[in-house]
Structure formats: C-alpha cells, structure tokens
C-alpha positions as MATLAB code, in Angstrom:
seq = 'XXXXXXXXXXXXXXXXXXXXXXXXXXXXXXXXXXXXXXXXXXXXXXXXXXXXXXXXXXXXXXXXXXXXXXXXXXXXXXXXXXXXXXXXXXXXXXXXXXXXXXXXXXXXXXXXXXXXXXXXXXXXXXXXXXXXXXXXXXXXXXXXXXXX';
ca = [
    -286.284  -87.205   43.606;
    -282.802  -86.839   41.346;
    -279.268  -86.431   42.542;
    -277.611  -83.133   42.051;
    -273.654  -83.315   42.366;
    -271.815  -80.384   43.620;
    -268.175  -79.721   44.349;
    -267.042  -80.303   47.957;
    -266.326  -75.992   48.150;
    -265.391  -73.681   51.220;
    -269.429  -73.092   51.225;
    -270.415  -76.958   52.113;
    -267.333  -78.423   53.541;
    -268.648  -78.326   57.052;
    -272.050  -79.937   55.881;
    -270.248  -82.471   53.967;
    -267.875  -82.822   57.125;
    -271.271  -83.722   59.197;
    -272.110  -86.779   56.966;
    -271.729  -90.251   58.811;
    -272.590  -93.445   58.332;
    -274.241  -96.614   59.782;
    -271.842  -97.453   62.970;
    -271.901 -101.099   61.151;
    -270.476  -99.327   57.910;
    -267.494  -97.495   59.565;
    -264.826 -100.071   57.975;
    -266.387  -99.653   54.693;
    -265.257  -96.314   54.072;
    -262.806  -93.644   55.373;
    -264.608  -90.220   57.188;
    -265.337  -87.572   55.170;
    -262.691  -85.804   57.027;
    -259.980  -88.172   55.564;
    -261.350  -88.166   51.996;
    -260.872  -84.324   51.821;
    -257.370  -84.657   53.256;
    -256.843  -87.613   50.430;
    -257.830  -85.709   47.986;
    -255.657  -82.643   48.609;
    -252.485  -84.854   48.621;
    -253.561  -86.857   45.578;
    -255.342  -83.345   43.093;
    -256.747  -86.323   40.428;
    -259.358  -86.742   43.366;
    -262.801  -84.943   42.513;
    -264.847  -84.573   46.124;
    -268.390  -84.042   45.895;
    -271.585  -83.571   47.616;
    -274.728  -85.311   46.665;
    -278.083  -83.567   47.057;
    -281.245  -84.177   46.826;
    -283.842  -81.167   46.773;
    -281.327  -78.664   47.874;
    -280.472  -81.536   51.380;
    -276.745  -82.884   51.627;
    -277.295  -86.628   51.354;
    -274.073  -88.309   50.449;
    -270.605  -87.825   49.385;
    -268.539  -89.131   47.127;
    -264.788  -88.505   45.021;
    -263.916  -89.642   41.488;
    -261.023  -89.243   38.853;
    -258.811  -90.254   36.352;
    -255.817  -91.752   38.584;
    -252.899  -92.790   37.336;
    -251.683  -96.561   37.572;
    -247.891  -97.790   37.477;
    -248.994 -100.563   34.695;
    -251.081  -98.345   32.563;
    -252.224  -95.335   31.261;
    -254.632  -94.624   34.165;
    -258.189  -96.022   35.370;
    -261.085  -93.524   35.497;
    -262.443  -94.257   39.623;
    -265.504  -93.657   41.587;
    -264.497  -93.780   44.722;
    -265.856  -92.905   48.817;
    -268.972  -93.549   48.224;
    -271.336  -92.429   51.513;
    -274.782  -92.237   52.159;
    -275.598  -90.457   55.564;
    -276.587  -92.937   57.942;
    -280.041  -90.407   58.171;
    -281.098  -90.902   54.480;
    -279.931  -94.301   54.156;
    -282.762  -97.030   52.476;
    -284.683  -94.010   50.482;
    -282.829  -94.947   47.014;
    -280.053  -92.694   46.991;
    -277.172  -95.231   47.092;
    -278.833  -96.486   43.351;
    -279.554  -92.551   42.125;
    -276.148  -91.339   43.921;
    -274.167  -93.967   41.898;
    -276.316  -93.802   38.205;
    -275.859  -89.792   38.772;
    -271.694  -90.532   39.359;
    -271.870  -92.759   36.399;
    -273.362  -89.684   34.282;
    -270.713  -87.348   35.455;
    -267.279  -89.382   34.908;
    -269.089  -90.352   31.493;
    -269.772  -86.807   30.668;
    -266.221  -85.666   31.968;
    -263.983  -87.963   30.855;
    -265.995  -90.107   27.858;
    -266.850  -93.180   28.106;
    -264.484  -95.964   29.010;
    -264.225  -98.675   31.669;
    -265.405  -97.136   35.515;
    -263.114  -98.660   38.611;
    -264.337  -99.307   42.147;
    -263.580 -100.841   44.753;
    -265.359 -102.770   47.413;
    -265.194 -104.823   51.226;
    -266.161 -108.827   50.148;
    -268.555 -107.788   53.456;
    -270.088 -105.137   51.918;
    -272.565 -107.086   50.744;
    -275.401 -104.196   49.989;
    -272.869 -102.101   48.010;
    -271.853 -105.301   46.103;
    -275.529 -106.221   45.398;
    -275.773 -102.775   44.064;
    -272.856 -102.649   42.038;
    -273.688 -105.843   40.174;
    -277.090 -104.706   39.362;
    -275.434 -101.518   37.659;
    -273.085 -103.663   35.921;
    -269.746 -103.419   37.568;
    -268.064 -106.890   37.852;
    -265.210 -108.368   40.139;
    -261.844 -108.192   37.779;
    -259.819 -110.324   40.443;
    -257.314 -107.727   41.550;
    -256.948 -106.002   44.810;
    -256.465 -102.441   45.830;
    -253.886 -100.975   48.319;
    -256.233 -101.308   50.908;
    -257.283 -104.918   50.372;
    -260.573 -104.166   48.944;
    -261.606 -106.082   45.520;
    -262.016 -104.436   42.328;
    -265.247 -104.093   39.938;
    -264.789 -102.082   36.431;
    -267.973 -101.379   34.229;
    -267.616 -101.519   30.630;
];
C-alpha cells in the first residue's frame, strides 16, 4: 500500500467529484464539489487526490493561509476518505503522506487542522500523529489541533 498525492487537474476532477463519504460523516466535511469551488476563491488552497495503486481513494486541500494576527498558519485541510475504502488504513497513510508534502513544500513548522468535538475517529487519529487541541476555534466552529 502507500499514498500517492496528485493535483486535483482537468484529468481527475470528475473522479475526485465522485468521492463521498459515510452518510454519518456528511457534517464533518464540505463535498468535494464545494472544496474545489473554495479553493478557487481562496488560490493558497492546494486540492488533491489521494491514490492508492493508481485508485482515487480520498481527497484532501492544504496551504499556507494567511491569518489577520500573524504571519500565516501552514493547514491541512478537507480531509475525505471515500465512504468505499473507508477502515483499510488510508485515513492514517492519507494524513502521514499530507504531513510529508506540506513538510517538503513549505519546511517544517507547526501543521493546523481543524476538527468536529464529534468527530471522534478523526480526533483519535490526529492525537496519535501528534496534533493537539490549541483552544481556539475556526470560522466554522470546529476546534483547532497544530503539530509541532
């Protein structure tokens, strides 16, 4: 197994469009649709696919946003497993593979997420990669976790 990550391109954006997830998941995380529309109006967005063996199994965006405070925070962000290939590891892989990526794209420094309190199998896995709670919120209401 190993995740490959791809740019979201005119050549998979209807297989990335196709992605869904659990129905119990669908107020974890905005369509697919409305990430690609978010990240045309904000450009620090990077959409991707993530594959496995040549097969679309999730999505995800990252980038260096800015922040009103600060210099900027350096996100991962939509993270999506398709409800088909959920439970098989790829959450884990999908998210070590991210980590890899914004490392080896922007150096390291501290990696922002965000997360529903509910979520409680994304927050399980985001501890055990070492992202903590910092006790702010984002515009959405979700709570943030940075990894040193």
């Amino acid at each position: 197994m190993g995740i490959e990550i791809h740019d979201v391109t005119k050549e998979n954006y209807k297989e990335v469009l196709s992605l869904q997830v659990a129905h119990s998941q669908t107020n974890f995380v905005e369509s697919p649709y409305e990430c690609l529309e978010d990240s045309v109006e904000q450009k620090a967005y990077r959409p991707v696919g993530l594959y496995t063996e040549g097969r679309l199994v999730g999505f995800a965006m990252y980038g260096f946003l800015p922040q009103k405070k600060e210099q900027g925070r350096l996100w991962i962000d939509r993270i999506l497993i398709d409800e088909e290939e959920q439970g098989k590891g790829f959450g884990e892989e999908s998210m070590l593979a991210l980590i890899d990526r914004v490392t080896e794209v922007y150096g390291k420094q501290p990696i922002y997420l965000s997360v529903y309190l509910d979520n409680e199998g994304a927050i399980y896995l985001y501890k055990k990669l070492g992202f903590e709670f910092i006790d702010e919120l984002d515009i959405n209401g979700e709570q943030i976790m940075r990894r040193d």
